[in-house]
Amino acid sequence: MKKVVVIGGGASGLMAGAESAKLGNDVTIIEKMPRPARKVLISGKGRCNVTNACFELNELISNVPKNPRFLYSAFSNFMPYDMIAFLQDMGVETKIERGNRVFPVSDKAVDIVDALVNNAKMSGAKIINATVKGFDFDGKKINGVILENDNVIECDSVAICTGGKSYPATGSTGDGYILARSVGHTVTKITPALVPLVSSNNFIPKLQGLSLKNISIKLLKDGKSIYTDFGEMLFTHFGVSGPVILSASSHIRDIKNGKYKVVIDLKPALDETMLDKRILRDFSNEGNKDFINSLSALLPKKIIPVIVGLSGIEPSRKVNSITKEERRNLVHLIKSFEINITDFYSIDAAIVTSGGVDVKEIDPKTMKSKIVENLYFAGEVIDVDAYTGGFNLQIAFSTGVLCGQNM
């Protein structure tokens, strides 16, 4: 019987601890927060988007923009349908919503947390509330885990499953990066991922609270499109947020130098010719109306003054006097509404962290360190991150299971 210590009682740590205990090991899961899996508890606005009903391996991989190939073994070993079956075995029924997002039927994240905790305990793992200070490390392997009170838990193997730096109130404060570095691992640059974006456009505050549905976006870097998406977004007091923006944020790296723009197509169902005909029809029906009052059938009320201002057409101009060229410029503006991106919003608001323990230093088939002979990793502490929609939790579950099976 091996003595196994898992640092972190979140999604990946609970799965790793349970799998290792099922193999007959003496497993201790150390969680510094009073309650395990705090981040799972708040995910999906308290409903917990637990995974994605994406059942083809290559499709699953395609939803991971950062180091996707590293996850082939972990995903192959434990797919989303395995997670759904696991939850069913634990008495938690699930449902599939828009975008193949999987939620508990109860809409309560606590049901997912209880299933994870109960599974770990039923498998024989012990969960203790303590903070890890460091390792008893002899240069090759870790012989013990040192707690904040200087007590040492002896171990044959250790897993770092501490999460990233996003949502620090849930316990994700970057401890795992410090522990990994202390035994010689490289940690790549830490940035927010799946995070709202800050914009410098002076019209942004006027659009605060506006939610747009069925729009398409392009993320441009130095004028070149690097990501496209379709769905929903939201304007905030500082910039833009919502599902398509969060996913786009995962493709942004060197943000500070103002290279990035989000271009919104407010009417993706109409090409420019069709939209021009639609506007011309609206203008013909309201020939004597002021321009500012002519777009209410086409656009949300809140964005109309902004579009009018950017069009360069006087708000009080009668629509029957607007020229063909002015109308075409208006069409282009509606089809290519540009937002300048200047920064990520705070990492505290990020759903996940981009960056982490370098995947080159971890064996993808076992989650074992290539540097320390009895150290393993799972979850967000590793330098992998995915789009919104349940994929990041699936990474935690899949890497956790693989890690636990190999400790």
XYZ file of C-alpha atoms in Angstrom, residues 52-63 72 75 79-81 391:
18
model
C -19.730 19.115 -22.656
C -21.598 16.417 -24.587
C -18.785 16.387 -27.142
C -18.295 12.661 -27.675
C -15.727 12.627 -30.511
C -12.121 12.785 -29.342
C -10.882 15.055 -32.161
C -13.789 17.456 -31.646
C -13.043 17.534 -27.926
C -9.382 18.287 -28.643
C -10.382 21.063 -31.072
C -11.965 22.951 -28.162
C -5.000 12.977 -26.044
C -9.279 12.421 -22.813
C -14.303 11.091 -21.993
C -17.312 13.345 -21.273
C -19.671 10.352 -21.588
C -14.405 21.774 -21.425
